[in-house]
Amino acid sequence: MKYHVKILPGALNDAKELYRWIQKDSASNADKWFNGIIEAINSLEMLPMRVPIAPESKLMSLEIRHLIYKKNYRILFTVDDDTVRIYHIRHTARGLMEEKG
């Protein structure tokens, strides 16, 4: 089964901020990072449940999963029916994502 992957505005903003941060050091590295993160996100079209549940799931009302990209970035998402929703892209140095009330 192929899943539809939807990147939510928060994740898109995260990607833009991370891209700009990497770009300060190297434009070519930023481009490689961005292309790679998109490829990683697109890989969730197939078997997204292969990815482990994120620690945040214990704190939230949703089952959050996280795909690790290049050891330092976490792609946080949910799987609902045939849709994967990408909520955030976070550096591993940042704390856990919190539920907004």
N, CA, C and O atoms as a GROMACS GRO file, in nm:
protein
  404
    1MET      N    1   0.084  -0.118   0.000
    1MET     CA    2   0.000   0.000   0.000
    1MET      C    3   0.088   0.124   0.000
    1MET      O    4   0.184   0.134   0.076
    2LYS      N    5   0.054   0.218  -0.085
    2LYS     CA    6   0.126   0.344  -0.092
    2LYS      C    7   0.050   0.449  -0.011
    2LYS      O    8  -0.071   0.465  -0.027
    3TYR      N    9   0.122   0.521   0.074
    3TYR     CA   10   0.063   0.624   0.158
    3TYR      C   11   0.082   0.761   0.094
    3TYR      O   12   0.179   0.786   0.023
    4HIS      N   13  -0.013   0.849   0.121
    4HIS     CA   14  -0.002   0.989   0.080
    4HIS      C   15   0.074   1.062   0.189
    4HIS      O   16   0.038   1.054   0.306
    5VAL      N   17   0.180   1.134   0.153
    5VAL     CA   18   0.261   1.207   0.250
    5VAL      C   19   0.225   1.355   0.241
    5VAL      O   20   0.234   1.416   0.135
    6LYS      N   21   0.185   1.411   0.354
    6LYS     CA   22   0.146   1.552   0.362
    6LYS      C   23   0.241   1.623   0.459
    6LYS      O   24   0.249   1.588   0.576
    7ILE      N   25   0.313   1.723   0.408
    7ILE     CA   26   0.403   1.802   0.491
    7ILE      C   27   0.325   1.922   0.544
    7ILE      O   28   0.283   2.008   0.466
    8LEU      N   29   0.306   1.927   0.674
    8LEU     CA   30   0.229   2.035   0.736
    8LEU      C   31   0.314   2.162   0.748
    8LEU      O   32   0.437   2.155   0.745
    9PRO      N   33   0.248   2.278   0.761
    9PRO     CA   34   0.321   2.406   0.764
    9PRO      C   35   0.434   2.412   0.868
    9PRO      O   36   0.539   2.470   0.841
   10GLY      N   37   0.413   2.354   0.985
   10GLY     CA   38   0.518   2.357   1.087
   10GLY      C   39   0.645   2.286   1.041
   10GLY      O   40   0.755   2.335   1.065
   11ALA      N   41   0.629   2.173   0.976
   11ALA     CA   42   0.744   2.098   0.925
   11ALA      C   43   0.812   2.173   0.811
   11ALA      O   44   0.935   2.172   0.800
   12LEU      N   45   0.733   2.236   0.727
   12LEU     CA   46   0.790   2.314   0.618
   12LEU      C   47   0.872   2.431   0.673
   12LEU      O   48   0.981   2.459   0.623
   13ASN      N   49   0.819   2.498   0.775
   13ASN     CA   50   0.894   2.607   0.839
   13ASN      C   51   1.022   2.555   0.903
   13ASN      O   52   1.127   2.619   0.894
   14ASP      N   53   1.014   2.440   0.968
   14ASP     CA   54   1.134   2.379   1.028
   14ASP      C   55   1.240   2.355   0.921
   14ASP      O   56   1.357   2.387   0.940
   15ALA      N   57   1.199   2.298   0.808
   15ALA     CA   58   1.293   2.268   0.700
   15ALA      C   59   1.358   2.394   0.647
   15ALA      O   60   1.478   2.397   0.620
   16LYS      N   61   1.278   2.500   0.631
   16LYS     CA   62   1.333   2.627   0.582
   16LYS      C   63   1.434   2.685   0.680
   16LYS      O   64   1.540   2.732   0.639
   17GLU      N   65   1.401   2.682   0.809
   17GLU     CA   66   1.493   2.735   0.910
   17GLU      C   67   1.623   2.655   0.914
   17GLU      O   68   1.731   2.712   0.921
   18LEU      N   69   1.612   2.523   0.911
   18LEU     CA   70   1.732   2.438   0.913
   18LEU      C   71   1.816   2.459   0.787
   18LEU      O   72   1.938   2.462   0.793
   19TYR      N   73   1.749   2.473   0.673
   19TYR     CA   74   1.820   2.499   0.548
   19TYR      C   75   1.901   2.628   0.558
   19TYR      O   76   2.018   2.632   0.523
   20ARG      N   77   1.836   2.735   0.608
   20ARG     CA   78   1.906   2.864   0.620
   20ARG      C   79   2.023   2.854   0.718
   20ARG      O   80   2.128   2.914   0.695
   21TRP      N   81   2.006   2.779   0.825
   21TRP     CA   82   2.113   2.762   0.922
   21TRP      C   83   2.233   2.690   0.860
   21TRP      O   84   2.347   2.731   0.880
   22ILE      N   85   2.207   2.583   0.785
   22ILE     CA   86   2.314   2.508   0.718
   22ILE      C   87   2.377   2.592   0.608
   22ILE      O   88   2.498   2.586   0.585
   23GLN      N   89   2.294   2.670   0.540
   23GLN     CA   90   2.340   2.753   0.428
   23GLN      C   91   2.443   2.857   0.474
   23GLN      O   92   2.529   2.896   0.395
   24LYS      N   93   2.435   2.903   0.597
   24LYS     CA   94   2.532   3.001   0.649
   24LYS      C   95   2.673   2.946   0.640
   24LYS      O   96   2.768   3.022   0.619
   25ASP      N   97   2.687   2.816   0.655
   25ASP     CA   98   2.818   2.751   0.648
   25ASP      C   99   2.852   2.710   0.506
   25ASP      O  100   2.966   2.727   0.461
   26SER      N  101   2.753   2.654   0.434
   26SER     CA  102   2.780   2.604   0.299
   26SER      C  103   2.650   2.590   0.220
   26SER      O  104   2.561   2.514   0.258
   27ALA      N  105   2.640   2.663   0.111
   27ALA     CA  106   2.521   2.655   0.026
   27ALA      C  107   2.505   2.516  -0.034
   27ALA      O  108   2.394   2.464  -0.042
   28SER      N  109   2.616   2.455  -0.076
   28SER     CA  110   2.605   2.322  -0.138
   28SER      C  111   2.563   2.217  -0.034
   28SER      O  112   2.487   2.126  -0.066
   29ASN      N  113   2.613   2.229   0.089
   29ASN     CA  114   2.570   2.136   0.195
   29ASN      C  115   2.423   2.154   0.226
   29ASN      O  116   2.352   2.056   0.252
   30ALA      N  117   2.377   2.278   0.225
   30ALA     CA  118   2.235   2.304   0.251
   30ALA      C  119   2.149   2.240   0.143
   30ALA      O  120   2.045   2.180   0.173
   31ASP      N  121   2.191   2.252   0.018
   31ASP     CA  122   2.116   2.191  -0.092
   31ASP      C  123   2.113   2.038  -0.079
   31ASP      O  124   2.009   1.976  -0.098
   32LYS      N  125   2.228   1.979  -0.047
   32LYS     CA  126   2.235   1.833  -0.029
   32LYS      C  127   2.147   1.790   0.087
   32LYS      O  128   2.076   1.689   0.078
   33TRP      N  129   2.151   1.866   0.198
   33TRP     CA  130   2.068   1.833   0.314
   33TRP      C  131   1.921   1.837   0.276
   33TRP      O  132   1.846   1.745   0.308
   34PHE      N  133   1.880   1.944   0.209
   34PHE     CA  134   1.739   1.960   0.173
   34PHE      C  135   1.692   1.848   0.080
   34PHE      O  136   1.586   1.789   0.102
   35ASN      N  137   1.770   1.819  -0.022
   35ASN     CA  138   1.734   1.711  -0.114
   35ASN      C  139   1.725   1.577  -0.041
   35ASN      O  140   1.636   1.496  -0.068
   36GLY      N  141   1.817   1.555   0.052
   36GLY     CA  142   1.816   1.431   0.128
   36GLY      C  143   1.698   1.420   0.222
   36GLY      O  144   1.640   1.311   0.237
   37ILE      N  145   1.659   1.530   0.285
   37ILE     CA  146   1.546   1.524   0.378
   37ILE      C  147   1.417   1.501   0.302
   37ILE      O  148   1.328   1.430   0.350
   38ILE      N  149   1.405   1.559   0.182
   38ILE     CA  150   1.287   1.535   0.099
   38ILE      C  151   1.282   1.388   0.057
   38ILE      O  152   1.175   1.326   0.057
   39GLU      N  153   1.396   1.332   0.022
   39GLU     CA  154   1.402   1.190  -0.015
   39GLU      C  155   1.362   1.102   0.104
   39GLU      O  156   1.288   1.005   0.087
   40ALA      N  157   1.410   1.136   0.223
   40ALA     CA  158   1.374   1.060   0.343
   40ALA      C  159   1.224   1.069   0.370
   40ALA      O  160   1.160   0.969   0.402
   41ILE      N  161   1.168   1.189   0.356
   41ILE     CA  162   1.024   1.207   0.377
   41ILE      C  163   0.946   1.126   0.274
   41ILE      O  164   0.849   1.058   0.309
   42ASN      N  165   0.988   1.131   0.150
   42ASN     CA  166   0.918   1.056   0.045
   42ASN      C  167   0.927   0.905   0.067
   42ASN      O  168   0.840   0.830   0.021
   43SER      N  169   1.030   0.859   0.137
   43SER     CA  170   1.042   0.715   0.165
   43SER      C  171   0.928   0.666   0.254
   43SER      O  172   0.901   0.546   0.261
   44LEU      N  173   0.861   0.760   0.321
   44LEU     CA  174   0.749   0.723   0.409
   44LEU      C  175   0.624   0.686   0.330
   44LEU      O  176   0.524   0.643   0.389
   45GLU      N  177   0.628   0.702   0.198
   45GLU     CA  178   0.515   0.656   0.115
   45GLU      C  179   0.496   0.505   0.127
   45GLU      O  180   0.385   0.454   0.112
   46MET      N  181   0.604   0.436   0.155
   46MET     CA  182   0.600   0.290   0.167
   46MET      C  183   0.640   0.250   0.309
   46MET      O  184   0.745   0.292   0.359
   47LEU      N  185   0.559   0.171   0.372
   47LEU     CA  186   0.587   0.114   0.504
   47LEU      C  187   0.624   0.216   0.612
   47LEU      O  188   0.728   0.200   0.676
   48PRO      N  189   0.546   0.319   0.632
   48PRO     CA  190   0.581   0.418   0.735
   48PRO      C  191   0.581   0.360   0.876
   48PRO      O  192   0.643   0.416   0.966
   49MET      N  193   0.511   0.249   0.896
   49MET     CA  194   0.504   0.188   1.029
   49MET      C  195   0.634   0.116   1.065
   49MET      O  196   0.648   0.067   1.177
   50ARG      N  197   0.729   0.110   0.971
   50ARG     CA  198   0.860   0.050   0.999
   50ARG      C  199   0.940   0.137   1.094
   50ARG      O  200   1.036   0.091   1.157
   51VAL      N  201   0.901   0.263   1.104
   51VAL     CA  202   0.974   0.364   1.182
   51VAL      C  203   0.928   0.358   1.328
   51VAL      O  204   0.808   0.342   1.354
   52PRO      N  205   1.020   0.370   1.423
   52PRO     CA  206   0.981   0.357   1.564
   52PRO      C  207   0.893   0.472   1.614
   52PRO      O  208   0.890   0.581   1.557
   53ILE      N  209   0.822   0.441   1.720
   53ILE     CA  210   0.740   0.542   1.788
   53ILE      C  211   0.833   0.636   1.863
   53ILE      O  212   0.928   0.593   1.928
   54ALA      N  213   0.805   0.766   1.853
   54ALA     CA  214   0.887   0.869   1.918
   54ALA      C  215   0.856   0.877   2.067
   54ALA      O  216   0.744   0.844   2.109
   55PRO      N  217   0.952   0.919   2.148
   55PRO     CA  218   0.928   0.936   2.291
   55PRO      C  219   0.811   1.030   2.321
   55PRO      O  220   0.745   1.015   2.423
   56GLU      N  221   0.787   1.126   2.233
   56GLU     CA  222   0.677   1.221   2.252
   56GLU      C  223   0.541   1.154   2.260
   56GLU      O  224   0.448   1.210   2.319
   57SER      N  225   0.529   1.037   2.203
   57SER     CA  226   0.399   0.968   2.202
   57SER      C  227   0.345   0.945   2.342
   57SER      O  228   0.223   0.946   2.362
   58LYS      N  229   0.433   0.925   2.437
   58LYS     CA  230   0.390   0.904   2.576
   58LYS      C  231   0.325   1.029   2.634
   58LYS      O  232   0.246   1.021   2.728
   59LEU      N  233   0.358   1.145   2.578
   59LEU     CA  234   0.311   1.272   2.631
   59LEU      C  235   0.192   1.329   2.556
   59LEU      O  236   0.133   1.428   2.598
   60MET      N  237   0.156   1.266   2.445
   60MET     CA  238   0.055   1.324   2.356
   60MET      C  239  -0.061   1.229   2.332
   60MET      O  240  -0.057   1.110   2.365
   61SER      N  241  -0.163   1.286   2.274
   61SER     CA  242  -0.282   1.207   2.243
   61SER      C  243  -0.272   1.140   2.106
   61SER      O  244  -0.366   1.074   2.062
   62LEU      N  245  -0.159   1.156   2.038
   62LEU     CA  246  -0.136   1.096   1.906
   62LEU      C  247  -0.018   0.999   1.913
   62LEU      O  248   0.071   1.015   1.997
   63GLU      N  249  -0.019   0.899   1.825
   63GLU     CA  250   0.097   0.812   1.812
   63GLU      C  251   0.194   0.880   1.715
   63GLU      O  252   0.174   0.878   1.594
   64ILE      N  253   0.298   0.939   1.769
   64ILE     CA  254   0.399   1.010   1.691
   64ILE      C  255   0.513   0.913   1.662
   64ILE      O  256   0.559   0.841   1.750
   65ARG      N  257   0.557   0.912   1.538
   65ARG     CA  258   0.674   0.831   1.499
   65ARG      C  259   0.785   0.926   1.457
   65ARG      O  260   0.760   1.042   1.424
   66HIS      N  261   0.908   0.876   1.459
   66HIS     CA  262   1.019   0.962   1.415
   66HIS      C  263   1.118   0.884   1.329
   66HIS      O  264   1.166   0.776   1.365
   67LEU      N  265   1.146   0.944   1.215
   67LEU     CA  266   1.245   0.892   1.122
   67LEU      C  267   1.372   0.973   1.145
   67LEU      O  268   1.370   1.096   1.136
   68ILE      N  269   1.481   0.905   1.173
   68ILE     CA  270   1.609   0.974   1.194
   68ILE      C  271   1.676   0.994   1.058
   68ILE      O  272   1.688   0.901   0.978
   69TYR      N  273   1.719   1.118   1.034
   69TYR     CA  274   1.788   1.151   0.910
   69TYR      C  275   1.928   1.202   0.945
   69TYR      O  276   1.942   1.296   1.022
   70LYS      N  277   2.029   1.140   0.889
   70LYS     CA  278   2.170   1.177   0.909
   70LYS      C  279   2.208   1.187   1.056
   70LYS      O  280   2.286   1.274   1.094
   71LYS      N  281   2.156   1.103   1.138
   71LYS     CA  282   2.186   1.092   1.281
   71LYS      C  283   2.147   1.215   1.363
   71LYS      O  284   2.131   1.203   1.485
   72ASN      N  285   2.131   1.331   1.302
   72ASN     CA  286   2.109   1.454   1.378
   72ASN      C  287   1.972   1.517   1.361
   72ASN      O  288   1.943   1.619   1.424
   73TYR      N  289   1.887   1.460   1.278
   73TYR     CA  290   1.757   1.522   1.251
   73TYR      C  291   1.646   1.418   1.268
   73TYR      O  292   1.660   1.302   1.228
   74ARG      N  293   1.538   1.462   1.326
   74ARG     CA  294   1.422   1.376   1.347
   74ARG      C  295   1.304   1.430   1.267
   74ARG      O  296   1.270   1.548   1.277
   75ILE      N  297   1.244   1.344   1.188
   75ILE     CA  298   1.123   1.378   1.113
   75ILE      C  299   1.008   1.318   1.193
   75ILE      O  300   0.994   1.196   1.202
   76LEU      N  301   0.924   1.404   1.251
   76LEU     CA  302   0.815   1.360   1.339
   76LEU      C  303   0.685   1.358   1.261
   76LEU      O  304   0.649   1.456   1.196
   77PHE      N  305   0.615   1.244   1.268
   77PHE     CA  306   0.495   1.227   1.186
   77PHE      C  307   0.396   1.132   1.250
   77PHE      O  308   0.427   1.060   1.344
   78THR      N  309   0.274   1.135   1.195
   78THR     CA  310   0.170   1.039   1.233
   78THR      C  311   0.127   0.964   1.108
   78THR      O  312   0.148   1.009   0.996
   79VAL      N  313   0.066   0.848   1.131
   79VAL     CA  314   0.008   0.769   1.023
   79VAL      C  315  -0.139   0.750   1.056
   79VAL      O  316  -0.173   0.698   1.162
   80ASP      N  317  -0.224   0.793   0.964
   80ASP     CA  318  -0.369   0.782   0.984
   80ASP      C  319  -0.431   0.731   0.855
   80ASP      O  320  -0.429   0.800   0.753
   81ASP      N  321  -0.485   0.611   0.859
   81ASP     CA  322  -0.541   0.545   0.740
   81ASP      C  323  -0.434   0.538   0.632
   81ASP      O  324  -0.336   0.465   0.648
   82ASP      N  325  -0.450   0.613   0.522
   82ASP     CA  326  -0.353   0.608   0.412
   82ASP      C  327  -0.270   0.735   0.402
   82ASP      O  328  -0.211   0.763   0.298
   83THR      N  329  -0.266   0.814   0.510
   83THR     CA  330  -0.197   0.943   0.508
   83THR      C  331  -0.089   0.951   0.615
   83THR      O  332  -0.112   0.916   0.731
   84VAL      N  333   0.029   0.997   0.574
   84VAL     CA  334   0.138   1.028   0.666
   84VAL      C  335   0.143   1.180   0.676
   84VAL      O  336   0.156   1.250   0.576
   85ARG      N  337   0.132   1.230   0.798
   85ARG     CA  338   0.137   1.375   0.821
   85ARG      C  339   0.268   1.410   0.891
   85ARG      O  340   0.295   1.363   1.002
   86ILE      N  341   0.349   1.492   0.825
   86ILE     CA  342   0.477   1.535   0.881
   86ILE      C  343   0.451   1.661   0.963
   86ILE      O  344   0.408   1.763   0.909
   87TYR      N  345   0.477   1.653   1.094
   87TYR     CA  346   0.451   1.766   1.183
   87TYR      C  347   0.572   1.855   1.205
   87TYR      O  348   0.562   1.977   1.203
   88HIS      N  349   0.689   1.792   1.226
   88HIS     CA  350   0.809   1.870   1.255
   88HIS      C  351   0.933   1.800   1.204
   88HIS      O  352   0.935   1.678   1.187
   89ILE      N  353   1.035   1.881   1.181
   89ILE     CA  354   1.170   1.832   1.154
   89ILE      C  355   1.257   1.901   1.258
   89ILE      O  356   1.265   2.024   1.261
   90ARG      N  357   1.322   1.823   1.342
   90ARG     CA  358   1.395   1.880   1.455
   90ARG      C  359   1.537   1.824   1.462
   90ARG      O  360   1.561   1.707   1.431
   91HIS      N  361   1.629   1.909   1.504
   91HIS     CA  362   1.764   1.864   1.532
   91HIS      C  363   1.758   1.781   1.660
   91HIS      O  364   1.681   1.813   1.751
   92THR      N  365   1.838   1.676   1.668
   92THR     CA  366   1.834   1.589   1.785
   92THR      C  367   1.879   1.660   1.912
   92THR      O  368   1.847   1.613   2.022
   93ALA      N  369   1.951   1.770   1.901
   93ALA     CA  370   1.995   1.845   2.019
   93ALA      C  371   1.878   1.917   2.087
   93ALA      O  372   1.888   1.953   2.204
   94ARG      N  373   1.770   1.938   2.015
   94ARG     CA  374   1.653   2.004   2.073
   94ARG      C  375   1.576   1.906   2.159
   94ARG      O  376   1.584   1.784   2.140
   95GLY      N  377   1.503   1.958   2.253
   95GLY     CA  378   1.423   1.874   2.341
   95GLY      C  379   1.308   1.810   2.266
   95GLY      O  380   1.292   1.827   2.145
   96LEU      N  381   1.229   1.736   2.340
   96LEU     CA  382   1.113   1.669   2.281
   96LEU      C  383   1.008   1.771   2.239
   96LEU      O  384   0.994   1.877   2.299
   97MET      N  385   0.934   1.736   2.136
   97MET     CA  386   0.822   1.817   2.090
   97MET      C  387   0.714   1.812   2.198
   97MET      O  388   0.690   1.707   2.258
   98GLU      N  389   0.649   1.926   2.222
   98GLU     CA  390   0.543   1.932   2.323
   98GLU      C  391   0.408   1.950   2.258
   98GLU      O  392   0.396   2.013   2.152
   99GLU      N  393   0.306   1.894   2.322
   99GLU     CA  394   0.170   1.909   2.274
   99GLU      C  395   0.122   2.049   2.308
   99GLU      O  396   0.139   2.096   2.421
  100LYS      N  397   0.062   2.116   2.209
  100LYS     CA  398   0.009   2.250   2.233
  100LYS      C  399  -0.136   2.238   2.275
  100LYS      O  400  -0.215   2.170   2.208
  101GLY      N  401  -0.171   2.302   2.384
  101GLY     CA  402  -0.306   2.292   2.436
  101GLY      C  403  -0.380   2.410   2.403
  101GLY      O  404  -0.498   2.421   2.438
   0.00000   0.00000   0.00000
